[in-house]
XYZ file of N, CA and C in Angstrom:
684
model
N 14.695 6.874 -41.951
C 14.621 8.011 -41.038
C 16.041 8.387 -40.597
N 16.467 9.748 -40.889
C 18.009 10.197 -40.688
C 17.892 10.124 -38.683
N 19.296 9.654 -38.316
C 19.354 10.128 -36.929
C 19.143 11.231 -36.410
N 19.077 12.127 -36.790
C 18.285 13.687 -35.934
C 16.886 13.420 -35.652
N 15.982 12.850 -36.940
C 14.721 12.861 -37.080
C 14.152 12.050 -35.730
N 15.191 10.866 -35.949
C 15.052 9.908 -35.222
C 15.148 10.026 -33.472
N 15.894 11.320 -33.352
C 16.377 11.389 -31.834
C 15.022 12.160 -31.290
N 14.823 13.252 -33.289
C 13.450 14.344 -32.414
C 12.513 13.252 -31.725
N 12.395 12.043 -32.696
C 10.956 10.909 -32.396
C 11.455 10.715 -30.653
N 12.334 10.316 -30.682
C 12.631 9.426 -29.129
C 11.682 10.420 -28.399
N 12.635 11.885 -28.856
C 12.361 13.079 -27.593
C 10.753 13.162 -27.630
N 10.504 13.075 -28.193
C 8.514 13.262 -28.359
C 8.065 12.268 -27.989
N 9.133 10.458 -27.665
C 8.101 10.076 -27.204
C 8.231 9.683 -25.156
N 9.647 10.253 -25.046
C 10.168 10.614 -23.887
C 8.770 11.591 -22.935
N 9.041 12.395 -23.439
C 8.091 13.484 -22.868
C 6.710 13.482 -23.299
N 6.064 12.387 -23.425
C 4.767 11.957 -23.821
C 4.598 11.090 -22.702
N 5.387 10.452 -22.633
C 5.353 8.808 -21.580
C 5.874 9.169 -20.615
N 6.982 10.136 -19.897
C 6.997 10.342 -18.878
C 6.959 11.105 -18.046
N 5.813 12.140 -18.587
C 5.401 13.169 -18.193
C 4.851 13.238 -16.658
N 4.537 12.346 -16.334
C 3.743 11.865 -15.386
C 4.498 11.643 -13.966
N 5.687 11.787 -14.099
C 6.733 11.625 -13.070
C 8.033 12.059 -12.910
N 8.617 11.920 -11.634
C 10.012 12.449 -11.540
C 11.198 10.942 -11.227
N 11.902 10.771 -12.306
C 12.988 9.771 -12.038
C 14.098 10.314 -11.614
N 15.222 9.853 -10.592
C 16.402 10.130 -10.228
C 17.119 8.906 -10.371
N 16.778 8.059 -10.771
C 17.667 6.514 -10.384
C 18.723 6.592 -11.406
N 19.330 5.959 -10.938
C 21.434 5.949 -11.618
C 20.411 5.059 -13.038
N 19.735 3.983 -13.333
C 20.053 3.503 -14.539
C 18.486 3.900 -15.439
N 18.128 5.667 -14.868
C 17.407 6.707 -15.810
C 17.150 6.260 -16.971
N 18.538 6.642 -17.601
C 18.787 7.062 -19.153
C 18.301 5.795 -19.791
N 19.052 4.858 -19.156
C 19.378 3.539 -19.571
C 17.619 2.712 -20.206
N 16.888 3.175 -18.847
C 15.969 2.528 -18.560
C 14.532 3.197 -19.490
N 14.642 4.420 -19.861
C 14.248 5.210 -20.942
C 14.444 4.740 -22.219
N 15.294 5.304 -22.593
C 16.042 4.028 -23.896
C 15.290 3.155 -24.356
N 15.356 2.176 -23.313
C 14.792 0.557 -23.833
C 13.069 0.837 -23.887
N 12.674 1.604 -22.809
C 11.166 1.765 -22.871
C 10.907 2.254 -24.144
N 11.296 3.356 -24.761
C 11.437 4.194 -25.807
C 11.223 2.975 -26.905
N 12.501 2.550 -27.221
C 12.805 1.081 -27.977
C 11.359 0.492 -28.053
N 10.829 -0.385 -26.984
C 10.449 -0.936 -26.886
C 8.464 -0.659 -26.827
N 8.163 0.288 -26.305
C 7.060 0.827 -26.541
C 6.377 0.840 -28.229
N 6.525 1.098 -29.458
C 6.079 1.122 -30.455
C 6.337 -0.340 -31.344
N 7.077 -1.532 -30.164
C 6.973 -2.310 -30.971
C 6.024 -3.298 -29.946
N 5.097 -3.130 -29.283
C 4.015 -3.474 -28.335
C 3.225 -3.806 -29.274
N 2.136 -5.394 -29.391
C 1.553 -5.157 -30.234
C 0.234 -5.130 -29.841
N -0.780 -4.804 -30.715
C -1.871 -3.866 -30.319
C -2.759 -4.321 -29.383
N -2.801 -5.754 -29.404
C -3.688 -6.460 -28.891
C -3.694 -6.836 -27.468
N -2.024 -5.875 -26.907
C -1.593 -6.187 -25.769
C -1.725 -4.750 -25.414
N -2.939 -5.077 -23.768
C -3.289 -3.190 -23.269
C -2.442 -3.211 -22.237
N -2.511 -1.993 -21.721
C -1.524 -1.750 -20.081
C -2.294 -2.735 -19.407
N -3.725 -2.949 -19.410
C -4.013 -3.822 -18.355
C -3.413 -5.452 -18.015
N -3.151 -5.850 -19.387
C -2.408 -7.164 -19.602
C -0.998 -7.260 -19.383
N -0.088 -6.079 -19.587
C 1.120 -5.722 -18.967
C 1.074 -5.559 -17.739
N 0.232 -5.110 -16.771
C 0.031 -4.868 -15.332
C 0.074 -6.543 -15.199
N -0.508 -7.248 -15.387
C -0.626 -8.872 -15.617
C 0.615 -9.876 -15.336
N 0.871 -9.737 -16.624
C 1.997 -9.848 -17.135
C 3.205 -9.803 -16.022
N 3.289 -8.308 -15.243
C 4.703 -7.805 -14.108
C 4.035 -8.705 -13.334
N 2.797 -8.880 -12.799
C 2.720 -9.134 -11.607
C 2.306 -11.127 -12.194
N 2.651 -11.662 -12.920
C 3.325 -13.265 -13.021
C 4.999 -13.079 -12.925
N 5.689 -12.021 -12.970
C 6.765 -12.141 -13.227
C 7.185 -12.300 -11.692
N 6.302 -11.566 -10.910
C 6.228 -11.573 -8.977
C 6.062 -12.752 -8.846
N 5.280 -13.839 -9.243
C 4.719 -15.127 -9.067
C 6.076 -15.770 -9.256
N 6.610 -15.639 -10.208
C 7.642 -16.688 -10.696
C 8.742 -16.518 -9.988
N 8.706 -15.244 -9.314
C 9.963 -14.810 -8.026
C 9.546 -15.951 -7.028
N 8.384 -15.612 -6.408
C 8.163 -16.835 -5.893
C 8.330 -17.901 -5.749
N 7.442 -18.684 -6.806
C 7.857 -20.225 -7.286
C 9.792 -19.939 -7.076
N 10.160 -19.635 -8.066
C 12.029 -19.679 -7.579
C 12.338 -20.109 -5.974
N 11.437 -19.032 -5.378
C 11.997 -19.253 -3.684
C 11.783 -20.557 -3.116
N 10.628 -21.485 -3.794
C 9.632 -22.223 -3.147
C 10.573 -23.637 -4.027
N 10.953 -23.464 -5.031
C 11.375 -24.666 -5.601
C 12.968 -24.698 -5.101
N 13.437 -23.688 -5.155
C 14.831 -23.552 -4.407
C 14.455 -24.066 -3.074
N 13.654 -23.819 -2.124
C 14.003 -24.401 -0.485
C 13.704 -25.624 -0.519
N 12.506 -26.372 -1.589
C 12.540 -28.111 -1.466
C 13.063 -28.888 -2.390
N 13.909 -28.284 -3.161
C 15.103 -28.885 -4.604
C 15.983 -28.541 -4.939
N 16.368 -27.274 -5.336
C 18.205 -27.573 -5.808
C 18.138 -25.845 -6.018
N 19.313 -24.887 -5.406
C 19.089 -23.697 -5.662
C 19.469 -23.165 -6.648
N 19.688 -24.054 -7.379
C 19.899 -23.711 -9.129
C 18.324 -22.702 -9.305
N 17.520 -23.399 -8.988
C 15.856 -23.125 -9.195
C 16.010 -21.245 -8.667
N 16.789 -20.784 -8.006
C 16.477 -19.498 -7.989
C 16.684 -18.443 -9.075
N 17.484 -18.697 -10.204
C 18.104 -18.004 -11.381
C 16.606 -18.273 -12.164
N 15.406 -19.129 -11.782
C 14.153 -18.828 -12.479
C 13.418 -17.432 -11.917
N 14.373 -16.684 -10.861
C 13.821 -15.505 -10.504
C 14.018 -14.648 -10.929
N 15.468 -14.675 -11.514
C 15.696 -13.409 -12.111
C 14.870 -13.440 -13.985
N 14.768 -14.580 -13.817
C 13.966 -14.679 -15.208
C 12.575 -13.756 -14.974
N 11.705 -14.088 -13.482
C 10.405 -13.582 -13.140
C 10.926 -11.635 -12.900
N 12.272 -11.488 -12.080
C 12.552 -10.676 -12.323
C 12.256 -9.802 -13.622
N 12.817 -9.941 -14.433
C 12.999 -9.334 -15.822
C 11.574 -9.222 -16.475
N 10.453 -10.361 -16.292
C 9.328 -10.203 -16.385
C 8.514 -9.567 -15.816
N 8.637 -8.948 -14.686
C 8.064 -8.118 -13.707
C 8.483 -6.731 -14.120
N 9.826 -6.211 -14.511
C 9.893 -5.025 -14.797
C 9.056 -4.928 -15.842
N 9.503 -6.061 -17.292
C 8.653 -5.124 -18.487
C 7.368 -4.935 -18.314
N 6.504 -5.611 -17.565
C 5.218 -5.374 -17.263
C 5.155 -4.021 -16.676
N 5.775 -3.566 -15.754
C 5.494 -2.701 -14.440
C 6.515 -1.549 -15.052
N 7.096 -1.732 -16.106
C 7.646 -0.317 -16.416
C 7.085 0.171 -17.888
N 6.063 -0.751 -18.579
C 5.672 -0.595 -20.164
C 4.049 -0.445 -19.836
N 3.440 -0.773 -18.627
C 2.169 -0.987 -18.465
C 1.779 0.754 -18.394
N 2.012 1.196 -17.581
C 1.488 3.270 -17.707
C 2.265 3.759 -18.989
N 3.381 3.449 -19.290
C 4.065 3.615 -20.190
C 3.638 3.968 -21.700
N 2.807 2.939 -21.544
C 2.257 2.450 -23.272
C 0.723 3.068 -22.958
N -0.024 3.476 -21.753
C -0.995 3.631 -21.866
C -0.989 5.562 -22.533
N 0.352 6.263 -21.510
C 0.720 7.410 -22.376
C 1.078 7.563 -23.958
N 1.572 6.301 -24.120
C 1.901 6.243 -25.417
C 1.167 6.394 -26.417
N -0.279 5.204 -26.180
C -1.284 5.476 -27.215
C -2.181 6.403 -26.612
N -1.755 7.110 -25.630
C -2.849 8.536 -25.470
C -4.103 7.765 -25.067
N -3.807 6.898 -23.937
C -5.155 6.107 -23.426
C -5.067 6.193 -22.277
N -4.192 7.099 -21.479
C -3.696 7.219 -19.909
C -5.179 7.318 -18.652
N -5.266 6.463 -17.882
C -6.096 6.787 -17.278
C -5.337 6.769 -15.476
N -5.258 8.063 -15.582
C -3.919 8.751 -14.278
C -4.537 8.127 -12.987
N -5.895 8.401 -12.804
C -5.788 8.164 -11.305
C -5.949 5.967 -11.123
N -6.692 5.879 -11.967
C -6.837 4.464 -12.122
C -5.673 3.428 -11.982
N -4.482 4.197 -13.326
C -3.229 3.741 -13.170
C -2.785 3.645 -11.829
N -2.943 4.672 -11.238
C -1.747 5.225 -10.296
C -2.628 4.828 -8.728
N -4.003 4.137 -8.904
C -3.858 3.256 -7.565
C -3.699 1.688 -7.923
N -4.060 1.085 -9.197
C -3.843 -0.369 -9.551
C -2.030 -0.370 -9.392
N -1.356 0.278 -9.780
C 0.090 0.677 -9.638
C 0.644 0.003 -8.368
N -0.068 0.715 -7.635
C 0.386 1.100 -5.808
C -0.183 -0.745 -5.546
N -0.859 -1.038 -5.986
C -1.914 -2.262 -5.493
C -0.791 -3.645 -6.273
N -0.543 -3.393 -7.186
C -0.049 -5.068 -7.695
C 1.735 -4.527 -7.286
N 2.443 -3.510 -7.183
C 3.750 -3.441 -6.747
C 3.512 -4.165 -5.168
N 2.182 -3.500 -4.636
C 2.455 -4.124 -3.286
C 2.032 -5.674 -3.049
N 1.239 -6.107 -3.862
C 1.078 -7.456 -3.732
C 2.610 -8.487 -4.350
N 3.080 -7.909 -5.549
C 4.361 -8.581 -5.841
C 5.244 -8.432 -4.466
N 5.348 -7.114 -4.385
C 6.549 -7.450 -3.076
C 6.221 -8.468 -1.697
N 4.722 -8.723 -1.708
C 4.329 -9.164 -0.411
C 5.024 -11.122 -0.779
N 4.313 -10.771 -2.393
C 4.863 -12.609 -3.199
C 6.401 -12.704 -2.756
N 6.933 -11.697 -3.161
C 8.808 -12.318 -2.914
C 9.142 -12.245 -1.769
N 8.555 -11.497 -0.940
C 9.374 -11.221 0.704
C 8.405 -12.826 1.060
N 7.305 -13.026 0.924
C 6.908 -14.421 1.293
C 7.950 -15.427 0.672
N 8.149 -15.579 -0.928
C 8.700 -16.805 -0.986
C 10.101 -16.484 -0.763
N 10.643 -15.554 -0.172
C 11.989 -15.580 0.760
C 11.643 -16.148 1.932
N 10.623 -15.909 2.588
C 10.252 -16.241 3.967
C 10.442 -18.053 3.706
N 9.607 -18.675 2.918
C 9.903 -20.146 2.350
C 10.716 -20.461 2.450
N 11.819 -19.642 2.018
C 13.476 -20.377 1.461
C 14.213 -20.252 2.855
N 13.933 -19.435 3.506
C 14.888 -18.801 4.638
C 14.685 -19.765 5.356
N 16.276 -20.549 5.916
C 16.462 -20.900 7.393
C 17.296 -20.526 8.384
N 17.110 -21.465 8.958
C 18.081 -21.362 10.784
C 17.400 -19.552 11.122
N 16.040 -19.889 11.156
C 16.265 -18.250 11.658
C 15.751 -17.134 11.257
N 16.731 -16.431 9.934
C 16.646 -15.723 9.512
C 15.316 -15.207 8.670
N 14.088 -15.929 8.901
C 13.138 -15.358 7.951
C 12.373 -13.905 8.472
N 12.815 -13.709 9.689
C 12.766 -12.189 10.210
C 12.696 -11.440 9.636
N 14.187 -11.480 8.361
C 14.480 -10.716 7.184
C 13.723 -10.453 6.458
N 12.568 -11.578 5.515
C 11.691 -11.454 4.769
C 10.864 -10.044 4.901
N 10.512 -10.486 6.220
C 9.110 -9.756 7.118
C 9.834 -7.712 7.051
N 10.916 -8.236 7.500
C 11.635 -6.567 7.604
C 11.426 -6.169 6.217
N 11.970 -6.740 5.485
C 12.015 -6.577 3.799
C 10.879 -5.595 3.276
N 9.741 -6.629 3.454
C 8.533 -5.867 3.368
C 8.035 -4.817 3.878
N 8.337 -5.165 5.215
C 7.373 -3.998 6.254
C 7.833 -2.811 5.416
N 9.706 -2.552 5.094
C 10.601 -1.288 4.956
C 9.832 -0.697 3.689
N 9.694 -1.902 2.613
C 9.845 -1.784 1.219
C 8.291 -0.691 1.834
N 6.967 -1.371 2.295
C 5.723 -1.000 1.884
C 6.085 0.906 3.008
N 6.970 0.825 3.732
C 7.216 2.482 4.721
C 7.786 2.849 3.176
N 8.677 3.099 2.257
C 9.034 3.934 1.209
C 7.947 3.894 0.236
N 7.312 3.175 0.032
C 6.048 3.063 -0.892
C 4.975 4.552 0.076
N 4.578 4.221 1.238
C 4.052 5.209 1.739
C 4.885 6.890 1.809
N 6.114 6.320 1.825
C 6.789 7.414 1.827
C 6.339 8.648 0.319
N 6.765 7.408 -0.446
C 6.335 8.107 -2.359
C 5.249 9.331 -2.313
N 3.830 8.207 -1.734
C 2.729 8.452 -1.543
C 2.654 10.040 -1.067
N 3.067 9.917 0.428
C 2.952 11.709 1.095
C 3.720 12.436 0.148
N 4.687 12.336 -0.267
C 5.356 12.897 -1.114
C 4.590 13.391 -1.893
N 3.671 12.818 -2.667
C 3.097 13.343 -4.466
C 2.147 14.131 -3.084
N 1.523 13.564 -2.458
C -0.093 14.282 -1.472
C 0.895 15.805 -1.192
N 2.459 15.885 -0.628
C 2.204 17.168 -0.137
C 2.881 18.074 -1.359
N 4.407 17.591 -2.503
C 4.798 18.536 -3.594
C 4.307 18.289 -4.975
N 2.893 17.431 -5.227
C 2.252 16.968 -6.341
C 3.293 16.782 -7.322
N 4.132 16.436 -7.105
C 5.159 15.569 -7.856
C 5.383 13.954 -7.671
N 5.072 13.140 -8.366
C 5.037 11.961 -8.445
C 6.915 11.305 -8.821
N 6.844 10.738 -7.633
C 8.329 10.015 -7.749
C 8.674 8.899 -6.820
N 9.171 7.706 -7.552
C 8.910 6.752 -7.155
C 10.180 5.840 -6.455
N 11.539 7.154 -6.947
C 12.792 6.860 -6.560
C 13.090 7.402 -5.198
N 13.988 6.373 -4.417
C 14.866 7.083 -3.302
C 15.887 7.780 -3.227
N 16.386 9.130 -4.174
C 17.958 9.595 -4.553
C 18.076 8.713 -5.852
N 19.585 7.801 -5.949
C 19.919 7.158 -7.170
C 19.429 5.545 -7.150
N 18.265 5.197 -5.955
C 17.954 3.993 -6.242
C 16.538 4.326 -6.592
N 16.166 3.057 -7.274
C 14.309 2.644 -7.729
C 14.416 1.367 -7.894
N 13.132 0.932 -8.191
C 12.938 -0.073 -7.980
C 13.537 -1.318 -9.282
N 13.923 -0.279 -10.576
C 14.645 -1.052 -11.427
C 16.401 -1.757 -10.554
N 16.636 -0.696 -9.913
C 17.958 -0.893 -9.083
C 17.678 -1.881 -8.275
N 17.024 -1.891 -7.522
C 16.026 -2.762 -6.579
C 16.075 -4.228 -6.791
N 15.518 -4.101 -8.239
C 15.574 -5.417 -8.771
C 17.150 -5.715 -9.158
N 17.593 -5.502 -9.654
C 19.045 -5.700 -10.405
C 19.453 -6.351 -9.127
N 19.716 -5.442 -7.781
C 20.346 -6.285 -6.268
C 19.671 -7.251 -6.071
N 18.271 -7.435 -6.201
C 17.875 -9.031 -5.873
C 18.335 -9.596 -6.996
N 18.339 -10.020 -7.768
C 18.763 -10.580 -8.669
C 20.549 -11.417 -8.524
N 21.284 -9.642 -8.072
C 22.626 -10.448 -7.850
C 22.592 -11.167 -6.351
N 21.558 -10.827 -5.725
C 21.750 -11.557 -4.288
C 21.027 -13.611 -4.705
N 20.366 -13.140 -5.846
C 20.147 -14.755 -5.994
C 21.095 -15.356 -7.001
N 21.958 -14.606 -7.496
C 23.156 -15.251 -8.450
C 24.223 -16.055 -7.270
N 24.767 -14.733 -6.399
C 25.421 -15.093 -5.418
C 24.713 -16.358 -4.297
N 23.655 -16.234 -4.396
C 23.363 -17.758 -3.229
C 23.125 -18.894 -3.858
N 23.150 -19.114 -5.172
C 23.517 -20.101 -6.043
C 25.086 -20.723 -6.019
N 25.900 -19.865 -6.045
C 27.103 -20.002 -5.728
C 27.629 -19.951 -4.572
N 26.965 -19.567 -3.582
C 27.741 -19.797 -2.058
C 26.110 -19.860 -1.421
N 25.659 -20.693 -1.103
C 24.712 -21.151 -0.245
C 25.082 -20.686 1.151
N 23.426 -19.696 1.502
C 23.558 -19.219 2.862
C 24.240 -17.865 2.541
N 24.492 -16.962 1.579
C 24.829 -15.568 1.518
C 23.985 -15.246 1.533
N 22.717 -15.423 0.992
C 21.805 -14.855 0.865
C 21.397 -14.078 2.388
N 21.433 -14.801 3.182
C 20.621 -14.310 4.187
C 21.537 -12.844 5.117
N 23.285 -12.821 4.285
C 23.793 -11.867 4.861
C 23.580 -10.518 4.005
N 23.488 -10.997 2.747
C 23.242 -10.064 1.635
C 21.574 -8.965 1.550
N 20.811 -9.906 2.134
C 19.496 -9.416 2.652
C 19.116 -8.860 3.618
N 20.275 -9.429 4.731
C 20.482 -8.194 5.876
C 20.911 -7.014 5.586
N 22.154 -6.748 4.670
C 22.572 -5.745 4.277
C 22.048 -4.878 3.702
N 21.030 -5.556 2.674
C 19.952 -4.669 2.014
C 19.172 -4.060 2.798
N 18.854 -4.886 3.753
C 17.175 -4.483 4.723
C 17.912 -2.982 5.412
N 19.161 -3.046 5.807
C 19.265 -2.148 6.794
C 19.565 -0.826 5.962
N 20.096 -1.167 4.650
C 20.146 -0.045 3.686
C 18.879 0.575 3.589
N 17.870 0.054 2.951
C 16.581 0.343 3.103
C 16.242 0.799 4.188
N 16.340 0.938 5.484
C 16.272 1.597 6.402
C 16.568 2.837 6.845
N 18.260 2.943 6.542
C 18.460 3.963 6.483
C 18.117 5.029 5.530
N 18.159 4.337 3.626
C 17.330 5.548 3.415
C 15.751 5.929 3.829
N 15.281 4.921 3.946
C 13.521 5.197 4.860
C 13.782 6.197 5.880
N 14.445 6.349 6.659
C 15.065 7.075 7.990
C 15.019 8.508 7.543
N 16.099 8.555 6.284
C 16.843 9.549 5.670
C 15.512 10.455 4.711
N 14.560 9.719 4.108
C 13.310 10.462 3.332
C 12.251 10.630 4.583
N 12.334 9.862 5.230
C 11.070 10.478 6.518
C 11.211 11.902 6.986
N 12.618 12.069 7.089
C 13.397 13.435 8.023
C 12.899 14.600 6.766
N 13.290 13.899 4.813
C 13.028 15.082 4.385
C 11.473 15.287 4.109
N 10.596 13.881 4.024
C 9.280 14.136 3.634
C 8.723 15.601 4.867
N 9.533 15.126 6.693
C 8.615 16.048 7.312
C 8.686 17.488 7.124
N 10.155 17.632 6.564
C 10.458 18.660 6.594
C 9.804 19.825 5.135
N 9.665 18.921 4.095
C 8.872 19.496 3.216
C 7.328 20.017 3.296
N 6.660 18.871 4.485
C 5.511 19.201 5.049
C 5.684 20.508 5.926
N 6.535 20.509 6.244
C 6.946 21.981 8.011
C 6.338 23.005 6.455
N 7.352 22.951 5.302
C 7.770 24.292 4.442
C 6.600 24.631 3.558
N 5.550 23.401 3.572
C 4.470 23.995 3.377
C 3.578 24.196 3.596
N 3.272 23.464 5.047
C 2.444 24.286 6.331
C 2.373 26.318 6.131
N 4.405 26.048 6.375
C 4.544 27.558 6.769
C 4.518 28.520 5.361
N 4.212 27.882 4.320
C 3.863 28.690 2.770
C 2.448 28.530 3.071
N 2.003 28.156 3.500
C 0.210 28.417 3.498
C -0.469 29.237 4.829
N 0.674 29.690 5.945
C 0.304 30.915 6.913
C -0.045 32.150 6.418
């Protein structure tokens, strides 16, 4: 297959699979690509439902990391970014592949979606809560509460411009992951960053939560006043 042919294929299967949504996140392209890549070499016997599966053991194993790191050696947290990496391909190939083979079932997807993202995040902000001392497991709890306010945020969003988007500006949740990930590289190597690195995050997350509340209301005002 000559490279033109080959780019038309990508593009056909780009706009097949992600028709369904609006991405803004900085690693887009990147993250397309590999789905692209990686979608037609899925093998058959594996459905979105087993990929939904699949992400959400990769949440489990975030876990376990937190849980074997606070009663053994924090080497044990770099098994997260392993659960990491397992959690995306599930949770970014699972709707993915169901567009792919033209087996999409939109509304089904798109509340099991909302349901195992929120149970994974509830798994890692818990087995942070595990690991966390002197204190700081406050953080965990913030973590979550913030993460599940932008999840609702998404939500009004598609309810009031029926556009489905799951990014905040140039972060998502692939970004998302990548920072936990370096926040558990770094507390492997300096024990006890973690808990400053997670502050830093939480309050980031805040502010953009802050920053999409102001525009979600304001999109609601503009189409209140388009429907007078």
């Amino acid at each position: 297959m000559g490279r033109e042919t080959q780019h038309e294929a990508n593009n056909a299967i780009v706009q097949r699979t992600f028709s369904d949504r609006k991405r803004t996140n900085i690693l887009k392209r990147a993250e397309q690509l590999t789905i692209v890549f990686l979608l037609p070499k899925v093998p058959r016997f594996i459905s979105p439902n087993l990929l939904t599966l699949i992400g959400s053991l990769g949440s489990g194993l975030v876990f376990l990391a937190f849980v074997l790191g606070a009663y053994s050696t924090d080497q044990y947290l770099l098994l997260g970014i392993i659960g990491l990496a397992i959690n995306w391909l599930g949770d970014s190939l699972d709707g993915r592949l169901a567009y792919y083979r033209n087996i999409p079932r939109r509304w089904y997807g798109f509340a099991l979606d909302i349901i195992v993202d929120w149970i994974g995040i509830v798994l890692i902000g818990f087995g942070y809560y595990i690991y966390a001392e002197n204190g700081t497991q406050i953080i965990a709890f913030a973590f979550v509460a913030l993460y599940g306010w932008s999840m609702i945020i998404s939500q009004l969003r598609y309810k009031i411009t029926n556009q489905y988007s799951i990014d905040s500006g140039l972060v998502g949740p692939t970004e998302l992951r990548f920072i936990i990930a370096l926040i558990l590289i770094a507390e492997v190597f300096a024990h006890g960053s973690i808990a400053y690195l997670a502050s830093f995050i939480t309050i980031i997350l805040f502010v953009i939560n802050t920053i999409d509340s102001f525009k979600l209301l304001k999109l609601g005002d503009l189409k209140d006043r388009s429907q007078d």
